[in-house]
Amino acid sequence: MNFVVHDLGRQPKGAVAVINLSGSAANVRLMDPSNYRSYKSGGRHKYFGGLATRSPVRLAIPSDGQWYVTVDMAGLRGNVRSSVRMERPPLPALPPIQQGPLAQIQT
């Protein structure tokens, strides 16, 4: 099977892969390393994504680790080109300040 792979490297949970497609609709899959290996060998695999008919496609990284995005035309006609950029997860808000009354200064 012909496909394009984008190695996203190590990504934190909550980061978002933004996949830009130009051309036809395509199958877009986000996979961890073990599922990517199964996909490459034609075996059963789990993924996030599916048939993308609009661009861009935004897929959130479900857990910290190594991730891959693949784009293929299996079962489809046409040609597609793809690119991926990452958006980092937003920083969490700080907890509220727990502040008591100000101490009196003796002079």
Short mmCIF file of the N, C-alpha and C atoms (twelve columns), coordinates in Angstrom:
data_MODEL
# 
_entry.id   MODEL 
# 
loop_
_atom_site.group_PDB 
_atom_site.id 
_atom_site.type_symbol 
_atom_site.label_atom_id 
_atom_site.label_alt_id 
_atom_site.label_comp_id 
_atom_site.label_asym_id 
_atom_site.label_seq_id 
_atom_site.Cartn_x 
_atom_site.Cartn_y 
_atom_site.Cartn_z 
_atom_site.pdbx_PDB_model_num 
ATOM 1   N N  . MET A 1   0.845   -1.183 0.000  1 
ATOM 2   C CA . MET A 1   0.000   0.000  0.000  1 
ATOM 3   C C  . MET A 1   0.888   1.243  0.000  1 
ATOM 4   N N  . ASN A 2   0.512   2.218  -0.793 1 
ATOM 5   C CA . ASN A 2   1.241   3.489  -0.843 1 
ATOM 6   C C  . ASN A 2   0.666   4.432  0.188  1 
ATOM 7   N N  . PHE A 3   1.552   5.051  0.943  1 
ATOM 8   C CA . PHE A 3   1.127   6.030  1.931  1 
ATOM 9   C C  . PHE A 3   2.273   6.977  2.219  1 
ATOM 10  N N  . VAL A 4   1.934   8.106  2.806  1 
ATOM 11  C CA . VAL A 4   2.927   9.084  3.271  1 
ATOM 12  C C  . VAL A 4   2.892   9.033  4.793  1 
ATOM 13  N N  . VAL A 5   4.064   9.008  5.393  1 
ATOM 14  C CA . VAL A 5   4.125   9.010  6.852  1 
ATOM 15  C C  . VAL A 5   4.793   10.298 7.321  1 
ATOM 16  N N  . HIS A 6   4.232   10.862 8.378  1 
ATOM 17  C CA . HIS A 6   4.809   12.035 9.041  1 
ATOM 18  C C  . HIS A 6   5.162   11.589 10.454 1 
ATOM 19  N N  . ASP A 7   6.459   11.538 10.749 1 
ATOM 20  C CA . ASP A 7   6.935   11.163 12.085 1 
ATOM 21  C C  . ASP A 7   6.840   12.407 12.960 1 
ATOM 22  N N  . LEU A 8   5.935   12.387 13.922 1 
ATOM 23  C CA . LEU A 8   5.719   13.551 14.781 1 
ATOM 24  C C  . LEU A 8   6.717   13.627 15.927 1 
ATOM 25  N N  . GLY A 9   7.508   12.582 16.112 1 
ATOM 26  C CA . GLY A 9   8.439   12.557 17.230 1 
ATOM 27  C C  . GLY A 9   7.683   12.390 18.542 1 
ATOM 28  N N  . ARG A 10  8.353   12.691 19.616 1 
ATOM 29  C CA . ARG A 10  7.732   12.582 20.934 1 
ATOM 30  C C  . ARG A 10  6.846   13.809 21.158 1 
ATOM 31  N N  . GLN A 11  5.597   13.561 21.528 1 
ATOM 32  C CA . GLN A 11  4.639   14.643 21.726 1 
ATOM 33  C C  . GLN A 11  3.943   14.492 23.073 1 
ATOM 34  N N  . PRO A 12  3.603   15.611 23.703 1 
ATOM 35  C CA . PRO A 12  2.876   15.559 24.972 1 
ATOM 36  C C  . PRO A 12  1.376   15.362 24.752 1 
ATOM 37  N N  . LYS A 13  0.741   14.761 25.721 1 
ATOM 38  C CA . LYS A 13  -0.718  14.621 25.684 1 
ATOM 39  C C  . LYS A 13  -1.339  16.008 25.524 1 
ATOM 40  N N  . GLY A 14  -2.333  16.114 24.655 1 
ATOM 41  C CA . GLY A 14  -3.026  17.390 24.457 1 
ATOM 42  C C  . GLY A 14  -2.502  18.216 23.304 1 
ATOM 43  N N  . ALA A 15  -1.277  17.900 22.796 1 
ATOM 44  C CA . ALA A 15  -0.798  18.592 21.602 1 
ATOM 45  C C  . ALA A 15  -1.743  18.230 20.453 1 
ATOM 46  N N  . VAL A 16  -1.776  19.056 19.426 1 
ATOM 47  C CA . VAL A 16  -2.684  18.819 18.302 1 
ATOM 48  C C  . VAL A 16  -1.877  18.759 17.012 1 
ATOM 49  N N  . ALA A 17  -2.057  17.663 16.263 1 
ATOM 50  C CA . ALA A 17  -1.475  17.553 14.924 1 
ATOM 51  C C  . ALA A 17  -2.454  18.189 13.947 1 
ATOM 52  N N  . VAL A 18  -1.983  19.184 13.206 1 
ATOM 53  C CA . VAL A 18  -2.806  19.862 12.214 1 
ATOM 54  C C  . VAL A 18  -2.313  19.401 10.845 1 
ATOM 55  N N  . ILE A 19  -3.151  18.600 10.168 1 
ATOM 56  C CA . ILE A 19  -2.782  18.003 8.891  1 
ATOM 57  C C  . ILE A 19  -3.462  18.782 7.778  1 
ATOM 58  N N  . ASN A 20  -2.652  19.368 6.895  1 
ATOM 59  C CA . ASN A 20  -3.174  20.104 5.734  1 
ATOM 60  C C  . ASN A 20  -3.108  19.194 4.518  1 
ATOM 61  N N  . LEU A 21  -4.237  19.070 3.830  1 
ATOM 62  C CA . LEU A 21  -4.326  18.242 2.630  1 
ATOM 63  C C  . LEU A 21  -4.636  19.128 1.436  1 
ATOM 64  N N  . SER A 22  -4.027  18.820 0.298  1 
ATOM 65  C CA . SER A 22  -4.396  19.502 -0.938 1 
ATOM 66  C C  . SER A 22  -4.590  18.432 -1.999 1 
ATOM 67  N N  . GLY A 23  -5.715  18.524 -2.687 1 
ATOM 68  C CA . GLY A 23  -6.059  17.515 -3.685 1 
ATOM 69  C C  . GLY A 23  -7.332  16.810 -3.268 1 
ATOM 70  N N  . SER A 24  -7.311  15.509 -3.371 1 
ATOM 71  C CA . SER A 24  -8.492  14.683 -3.103 1 
ATOM 72  C C  . SER A 24  -8.674  14.402 -1.617 1 
ATOM 73  N N  . ALA A 25  -9.827  13.816 -1.305 1 
ATOM 74  C CA . ALA A 25  -10.048 13.297 0.048  1 
ATOM 75  C C  . ALA A 25  -9.030  12.182 0.292  1 
ATOM 76  N N  . ALA A 26  -8.705  11.934 1.559  1 
ATOM 77  C CA . ALA A 26  -7.705  10.918 1.884  1 
ATOM 78  C C  . ALA A 26  -7.998  10.324 3.254  1 
ATOM 79  N N  . ASN A 27  -7.404  9.162  3.501  1 
ATOM 80  C CA . ASN A 27  -7.473  8.531  4.817  1 
ATOM 81  C C  . ASN A 27  -6.329  9.081  5.663  1 
ATOM 82  N N  . VAL A 28  -6.660  9.583  6.839  1 
ATOM 83  C CA . VAL A 28  -5.654  10.149 7.742  1 
ATOM 84  C C  . VAL A 28  -5.717  9.370  9.047  1 
ATOM 85  N N  . ARG A 29  -4.548  8.858  9.480  1 
ATOM 86  C CA . ARG A 29  -4.489  8.061  10.702 1 
ATOM 87  C C  . ARG A 29  -3.402  8.588  11.628 1 
ATOM 88  N N  . LEU A 30  -3.714  8.676  12.906 1 
ATOM 89  C CA . LEU A 30  -2.752  9.014  13.960 1 
ATOM 90  C C  . LEU A 30  -2.516  7.735  14.743 1 
ATOM 91  N N  . MET A 31  -1.236  7.290  14.826 1 
ATOM 92  C CA . MET A 31  -0.930  6.011  15.468 1 
ATOM 93  C C  . MET A 31  0.315   6.088  16.333 1 
ATOM 94  N N  . ASP A 32  0.334   5.240  17.362 1 
ATOM 95  C CA . ASP A 32  1.534   5.067  18.176 1 
ATOM 96  C C  . ASP A 32  2.469   4.095  17.441 1 
ATOM 97  N N  . PRO A 33  3.700   3.890  17.921 1 
ATOM 98  C CA . PRO A 33  4.658   3.058  17.182 1 
ATOM 99  C C  . PRO A 33  4.205   1.615  16.924 1 
ATOM 100 N N  . SER A 34  3.607   0.952  17.894 1 
ATOM 101 C CA . SER A 34  3.227   -0.443 17.672 1 
ATOM 102 C C  . SER A 34  2.114   -0.554 16.631 1 
ATOM 103 N N  . ASN A 35  1.146   0.342  16.658 1 
ATOM 104 C CA . ASN A 35  0.087   0.315  15.658 1 
ATOM 105 C C  . ASN A 35  0.605   0.735  14.289 1 
ATOM 106 N N  . TYR A 36  1.557   1.650  14.249 1 
ATOM 107 C CA . TYR A 36  2.150   2.039  12.974 1 
ATOM 108 C C  . TYR A 36  2.879   0.857  12.338 1 
ATOM 109 N N  . ARG A 37  3.628   0.085  13.147 1 
ATOM 110 C CA . ARG A 37  4.315   -1.102 12.619 1 
ATOM 111 C C  . ARG A 37  3.305   -2.090 12.033 1 
ATOM 112 N N  . SER A 38  2.187   -2.303 12.739 1 
ATOM 113 C CA . SER A 38  1.150   -3.212 12.237 1 
ATOM 114 C C  . SER A 38  0.543   -2.686 10.938 1 
ATOM 115 N N  . TYR A 39  0.284   -1.389 10.890 1 
ATOM 116 C CA . TYR A 39  -0.261  -0.751 9.680  1 
ATOM 117 C C  . TYR A 39  0.679   -0.965 8.501  1 
ATOM 118 N N  . LYS A 40  2.002   -0.708 8.709  1 
ATOM 119 C CA . LYS A 40  2.987   -0.842 7.634  1 
ATOM 120 C C  . LYS A 40  3.026   -2.260 7.075  1 
ATOM 121 N N  . SER A 41  2.835   -3.242 7.954  1 
ATOM 122 C CA . SER A 41  2.907   -4.640 7.508  1 
ATOM 123 C C  . SER A 41  1.546   -5.171 7.038  1 
ATOM 124 N N  . GLY A 42  0.531   -4.303 7.014  1 
ATOM 125 C CA . GLY A 42  -0.782  -4.710 6.535  1 
ATOM 126 C C  . GLY A 42  -1.633  -5.424 7.571  1 
ATOM 127 N N  . GLY A 43  -1.227  -5.350 8.828  1 
ATOM 128 C CA . GLY A 43  -1.961  -6.022 9.897  1 
ATOM 129 C C  . GLY A 43  -3.032  -5.148 10.531 1 
ATOM 130 N N  . ARG A 44  -3.701  -5.726 11.507 1 
ATOM 131 C CA . ARG A 44  -4.725  -4.980 12.251 1 
ATOM 132 C C  . ARG A 44  -4.058  -3.907 13.088 1 
ATOM 133 N N  . HIS A 45  -4.694  -2.759 13.149 1 
ATOM 134 C CA . HIS A 45  -4.125  -1.647 13.906 1 
ATOM 135 C C  . HIS A 45  -5.252  -0.744 14.390 1 
ATOM 136 N N  . LYS A 46  -4.943  0.004  15.427 1 
ATOM 137 C CA . LYS A 46  -5.878  0.998  15.956 1 
ATOM 138 C C  . LYS A 46  -5.325  2.373  15.621 1 
ATOM 139 N N  . TYR A 47  -6.226  3.313  15.423 1 
ATOM 140 C CA . TYR A 47  -5.801  4.659  15.038 1 
ATOM 141 C C  . TYR A 47  -6.879  5.659  15.412 1 
ATOM 142 N N  . PHE A 48  -6.496  6.923  15.391 1 
ATOM 143 C CA . PHE A 48  -7.417  8.046  15.517 1 
ATOM 144 C C  . PHE A 48  -7.457  8.698  14.144 1 
ATOM 145 N N  . GLY A 49  -8.621  9.081  13.691 1 
ATOM 146 C CA . GLY A 49  -8.746  9.717  12.388 1 
ATOM 147 C C  . GLY A 49  -9.778  9.021  11.542 1 
ATOM 148 N N  . GLY A 50  -9.557  8.988  10.223 1 
ATOM 149 C CA . GLY A 50  -10.482 8.375  9.282  1 
ATOM 150 C C  . GLY A 50  -10.428 9.086  7.942  1 
ATOM 151 N N  . LEU A 51  -11.532 9.022  7.201  1 
ATOM 152 C CA . LEU A 51  -11.608 9.661  5.900  1 
ATOM 153 C C  . LEU A 51  -11.723 11.179 6.078  1 
ATOM 154 N N  . ALA A 52  -10.771 11.887 5.521  1 
ATOM 155 C CA . ALA A 52  -10.756 13.351 5.608  1 
ATOM 156 C C  . ALA A 52  -11.235 13.922 4.281  1 
ATOM 157 N N  . THR A 53  -12.361 14.623 4.322  1 
ATOM 158 C CA . THR A 53  -12.888 15.255 3.120  1 
ATOM 159 C C  . THR A 53  -12.692 16.763 3.130  1 
ATOM 160 N N  . ARG A 54  -12.231 17.292 4.272  1 
ATOM 161 C CA . ARG A 54  -11.962 18.725 4.410  1 
ATOM 162 C C  . ARG A 54  -10.611 18.913 5.074  1 
ATOM 163 N N  . SER A 55  -10.008 20.037 4.810  1 
ATOM 164 C CA . SER A 55  -8.707  20.350 5.378  1 
ATOM 165 C C  . SER A 55  -8.784  21.706 6.049  1 
ATOM 166 N N  . PRO A 56  -8.105  21.918 7.144  1 
ATOM 167 C CA . PRO A 56  -7.180  20.984 7.792  1 
ATOM 168 C C  . PRO A 56  -7.910  19.987 8.699  1 
ATOM 169 N N  . VAL A 57  -7.204  18.902 8.998  1 
ATOM 170 C CA . VAL A 57  -7.666  17.892 9.948  1 
ATOM 171 C C  . VAL A 57  -6.902  18.129 11.241 1 
ATOM 172 N N  . ARG A 58  -7.617  18.159 12.357 1 
ATOM 173 C CA . ARG A 58  -6.980  18.390 13.658 1 
ATOM 174 C C  . ARG A 58  -7.177  17.153 14.526 1 
ATOM 175 N N  . LEU A 59  -6.070  16.518 14.919 1 
ATOM 176 C CA . LEU A 59  -6.123  15.321 15.753 1 
ATOM 177 C C  . LEU A 59  -5.324  15.560 17.025 1 
ATOM 178 N N  . ALA A 60  -5.987  15.408 18.169 1 
ATOM 179 C CA . ALA A 60  -5.331  15.613 19.462 1 
ATOM 180 C C  . ALA A 60  -4.517  14.378 19.839 1 
ATOM 181 N N  . ILE A 61  -3.346  14.596 20.382 1 
ATOM 182 C CA . ILE A 61  -2.485  13.521 20.861 1 
ATOM 183 C C  . ILE A 61  -3.078  13.007 22.176 1 
ATOM 184 N N  . PRO A 62  -3.436  11.699 22.236 1 
ATOM 185 C CA . PRO A 62  -4.141  11.190 23.419 1 
ATOM 186 C C  . PRO A 62  -3.258  10.891 24.625 1 
ATOM 187 N N  . SER A 63  -1.937  10.694 24.422 1 
ATOM 188 C CA . SER A 63  -1.045  10.414 25.554 1 
ATOM 189 C C  . SER A 63  0.385   10.778 25.173 1 
ATOM 190 N N  . ASP A 64  1.209   11.032 26.170 1 
ATOM 191 C CA . ASP A 64  2.615   11.345 25.922 1 
ATOM 192 C C  . ASP A 64  3.275   10.190 25.170 1 
ATOM 193 N N  . GLY A 65  4.136   10.500 24.215 1 
ATOM 194 C CA . GLY A 65  4.878   9.447  23.526 1 
ATOM 195 C C  . GLY A 65  5.163   9.781  22.077 1 
ATOM 196 N N  . GLN A 66  5.695   8.779  21.391 1 
ATOM 197 C CA . GLN A 66  6.019   8.866  19.964 1 
ATOM 198 C C  . GLN A 66  4.737   8.679  19.158 1 
ATOM 199 N N  . TRP A 67  4.545   9.493  18.094 1 
ATOM 200 C CA . TRP A 67  3.331   9.416  17.274 1 
ATOM 201 C C  . TRP A 67  3.658   9.574  15.803 1 
ATOM 202 N N  . TYR A 68  2.813   8.959  14.976 1 
ATOM 203 C CA . TYR A 68  2.927   9.025  13.522 1 
ATOM 204 C C  . TYR A 68  1.577   9.390  12.922 1 
ATOM 205 N N  . VAL A 69  1.595   10.164 11.841 1 
ATOM 206 C CA . VAL A 69  0.407   10.416 11.031 1 
ATOM 207 C C  . VAL A 69  0.679   9.808  9.658  1 
ATOM 208 N N  . THR A 70  -0.288  9.032  9.157  1 
ATOM 209 C CA . THR A 70  -0.179  8.516  7.799  1 
ATOM 210 C C  . THR A 70  -1.329  9.072  6.964  1 
ATOM 211 N N  . VAL A 71  -1.052  9.249  5.685  1 
ATOM 212 C CA . VAL A 71  -2.052  9.714  4.721  1 
ATOM 213 C C  . VAL A 71  -2.000  8.735  3.554  1 
ATOM 214 N N  . ASP A 72  -3.153  8.136  3.232  1 
ATOM 215 C CA . ASP A 72  -3.193  7.195  2.111  1 
ATOM 216 C C  . ASP A 72  -4.486  7.355  1.328  1 
ATOM 217 N N  . MET A 73  -4.495  6.720  0.159  1 
ATOM 218 C CA . MET A 73  -5.636  6.806  -0.748 1 
ATOM 219 C C  . MET A 73  -6.330  5.451  -0.893 1 
ATOM 220 N N  . ALA A 74  -6.139  4.537  0.047  1 
ATOM 221 C CA . ALA A 74  -6.730  3.200  -0.047 1 
ATOM 222 C C  . ALA A 74  -8.237  3.314  -0.262 1 
ATOM 223 N N  . GLY A 75  -8.721  2.728  -1.365 1 
ATOM 224 C CA . GLY A 75  -10.146 2.765  -1.680 1 
ATOM 225 C C  . GLY A 75  -10.618 4.068  -2.300 1 
ATOM 226 N N  . LEU A 76  -9.705  4.975  -2.582 1 
ATOM 227 C CA . LEU A 76  -10.073 6.298  -3.109 1 
ATOM 228 C C  . LEU A 76  -9.366  6.558  -4.433 1 
ATOM 229 N N  . ARG A 77  -9.876  7.492  -5.189 1 
ATOM 230 C CA . ARG A 77  -9.239  7.925  -6.432 1 
ATOM 231 C C  . ARG A 77  -8.679  9.325  -6.249 1 
ATOM 232 N N  . GLY A 78  -7.677  9.617  -7.046 1 
ATOM 233 C CA . GLY A 78  -7.123  10.962 -7.030 1 
ATOM 234 C C  . GLY A 78  -5.733  11.009 -6.435 1 
ATOM 235 N N  . ASN A 79  -5.284  12.195 -6.170 1 
ATOM 236 C CA . ASN A 79  -3.963  12.449 -5.593 1 
ATOM 237 C C  . ASN A 79  -4.122  13.435 -4.450 1 
ATOM 238 N N  . VAL A 80  -3.251  13.311 -3.484 1 
ATOM 239 C CA . VAL A 80  -3.281  14.234 -2.357 1 
ATOM 240 C C  . VAL A 80  -1.854  14.531 -1.922 1 
ATOM 241 N N  . ARG A 81  -1.646  15.734 -1.464 1 
ATOM 242 C CA . ARG A 81  -0.381  16.112 -0.829 1 
ATOM 243 C C  . ARG A 81  -0.707  16.527 0.590  1 
ATOM 244 N N  . SER A 82  0.242   16.293 1.481  1 
ATOM 245 C CA . SER A 82  -0.035  16.571 2.893  1 
ATOM 246 C C  . SER A 82  1.163   17.200 3.578  1 
ATOM 247 N N  . SER A 83  0.852   17.950 4.608  1 
ATOM 248 C CA . SER A 83  1.866   18.503 5.509  1 
ATOM 249 C C  . SER A 83  1.265   18.513 6.908  1 
ATOM 250 N N  . VAL A 84  2.143   18.482 7.900  1 
ATOM 251 C CA . VAL A 84  1.686   18.447 9.294  1 
ATOM 252 C C  . VAL A 84  2.473   19.472 10.091 1 
ATOM 253 N N  . ARG A 85  1.767   20.163 10.957 1 
ATOM 254 C CA . ARG A 85  2.430   21.029 11.944 1 
ATOM 255 C C  . ARG A 85  1.805   20.711 13.299 1 
ATOM 256 N N  . MET A 86  2.563   20.956 14.329 1 
ATOM 257 C CA . MET A 86  2.097   20.660 15.678 1 
ATOM 258 C C  . MET A 86  1.738   21.937 16.417 1 
ATOM 259 N N  . GLU A 87  0.658   21.852 17.180 1 
ATOM 260 C CA . GLU A 87  0.285   22.915 18.110 1 
ATOM 261 C C  . GLU A 87  0.462   22.348 19.507 1 
ATOM 262 N N  . ARG A 88  1.217   23.030 20.302 1 
ATOM 263 C CA . ARG A 88  1.461   22.589 21.679 1 
ATOM 264 C C  . ARG A 88  0.199   22.760 22.513 1 
ATOM 265 N N  . PRO A 89  0.032   21.918 23.544 1 
ATOM 266 C CA . PRO A 89  -1.142  22.090 24.408 1 
ATOM 267 C C  . PRO A 89  -1.027  23.386 25.190 1 
ATOM 268 N N  . PRO A 90  -2.146  23.983 25.525 1 
ATOM 269 C CA . PRO A 90  -2.090  25.210 26.326 1 
ATOM 270 C C  . PRO A 90  -1.531  24.903 27.708 1 
ATOM 271 N N  . LEU A 91  -0.851  25.869 28.277 1 
ATOM 272 C CA . LEU A 91  -0.339  25.692 29.639 1 
ATOM 273 C C  . LEU A 91  -1.512  25.694 30.612 1 
ATOM 274 N N  . PRO A 92  -1.448  24.825 31.614 1 
ATOM 275 C CA . PRO A 92  -2.548  24.811 32.583 1 
ATOM 276 C C  . PRO A 92  -2.549  26.097 33.410 1 
ATOM 277 N N  . ALA A 93  -3.728  26.494 33.832 1 
ATOM 278 C CA . ALA A 93  -3.842  27.681 34.682 1 
ATOM 279 C C  . ALA A 93  -3.225  27.396 36.040 1 
ATOM 280 N N  . LEU A 94  -2.657  28.416 36.630 1 
ATOM 281 C CA . LEU A 94  -2.109  28.267 37.978 1 
ATOM 282 C C  . LEU A 94  -3.247  28.164 38.979 1 
ATOM 283 N N  . PRO A 95  -2.997  27.481 40.105 1 
ATOM 284 C CA . PRO A 95  -4.047  27.427 41.128 1 
ATOM 285 C C  . PRO A 95  -4.236  28.809 41.748 1 
ATOM 286 N N  . PRO A 96  -5.401  29.059 42.321 1 
ATOM 287 C CA . PRO A 96  -5.642  30.359 42.960 1 
ATOM 288 C C  . PRO A 96  -4.654  30.592 44.108 1 
ATOM 289 N N  . ILE A 97  -4.327  31.833 44.323 1 
ATOM 290 C CA . ILE A 97  -3.434  32.190 45.424 1 
ATOM 291 C C  . ILE A 97  -4.192  32.014 46.735 1 
ATOM 292 N N  . GLN A 98  -3.568  31.300 47.643 1 
ATOM 293 C CA . GLN A 98  -4.139  31.126 48.986 1 
ATOM 294 C C  . GLN A 98  -3.454  32.155 49.886 1 
ATOM 295 N N  . GLN A 99  -4.102  33.265 50.077 1 
ATOM 296 C CA . GLN A 99  -3.471  34.363 50.794 1 
ATOM 297 C C  . GLN A 99  -4.300  34.718 52.012 1 
ATOM 298 N N  . GLY A 100 -3.629  34.753 53.127 1 
ATOM 299 C CA . GLY A 100 -4.290  35.162 54.361 1 
ATOM 300 C C  . GLY A 100 -4.098  36.649 54.570 1 
ATOM 301 N N  . PRO A 101 -4.513  37.140 55.717 1 
ATOM 302 C CA . PRO A 101 -4.327  38.571 55.992 1 
ATOM 303 C C  . PRO A 101 -2.840  38.903 56.061 1 
ATOM 304 N N  . LEU A 102 -2.491  40.125 55.674 1 
ATOM 305 C CA . LEU A 102 -1.112  40.557 55.725 1 
ATOM 306 C C  . LEU A 102 -0.688  40.706 57.181 1 
ATOM 307 N N  . ALA A 103 0.569   40.328 57.430 1 
ATOM 308 C CA . ALA A 103 1.100   40.441 58.796 1 
ATOM 309 C C  . ALA A 103 1.359   41.914 59.128 1 
ATOM 310 N N  . GLN A 104 1.145   42.255 60.391 1 
ATOM 311 C CA . GLN A 104 1.445   43.603 60.847 1 
ATOM 312 C C  . GLN A 104 2.943   43.718 61.079 1 
ATOM 313 N N  . ILE A 105 3.532   44.819 60.613 1 
ATOM 314 C CA . ILE A 105 4.955   45.039 60.842 1 
ATOM 315 C C  . ILE A 105 5.105   45.958 62.028 1 
ATOM 316 N N  . GLN A 106 5.854   45.504 63.008 1 
ATOM 317 C CA . GLN A 106 6.126   46.303 64.209 1 
ATOM 318 C C  . GLN A 106 7.359   47.159 63.977 1 
ATOM 319 N N  . THR A 107 7.273   48.438 64.266 1 
ATOM 320 C CA . THR A 107 8.439   49.316 64.140 1 
ATOM 321 C C  . THR A 107 8.801   49.919 65.458 1 
# 
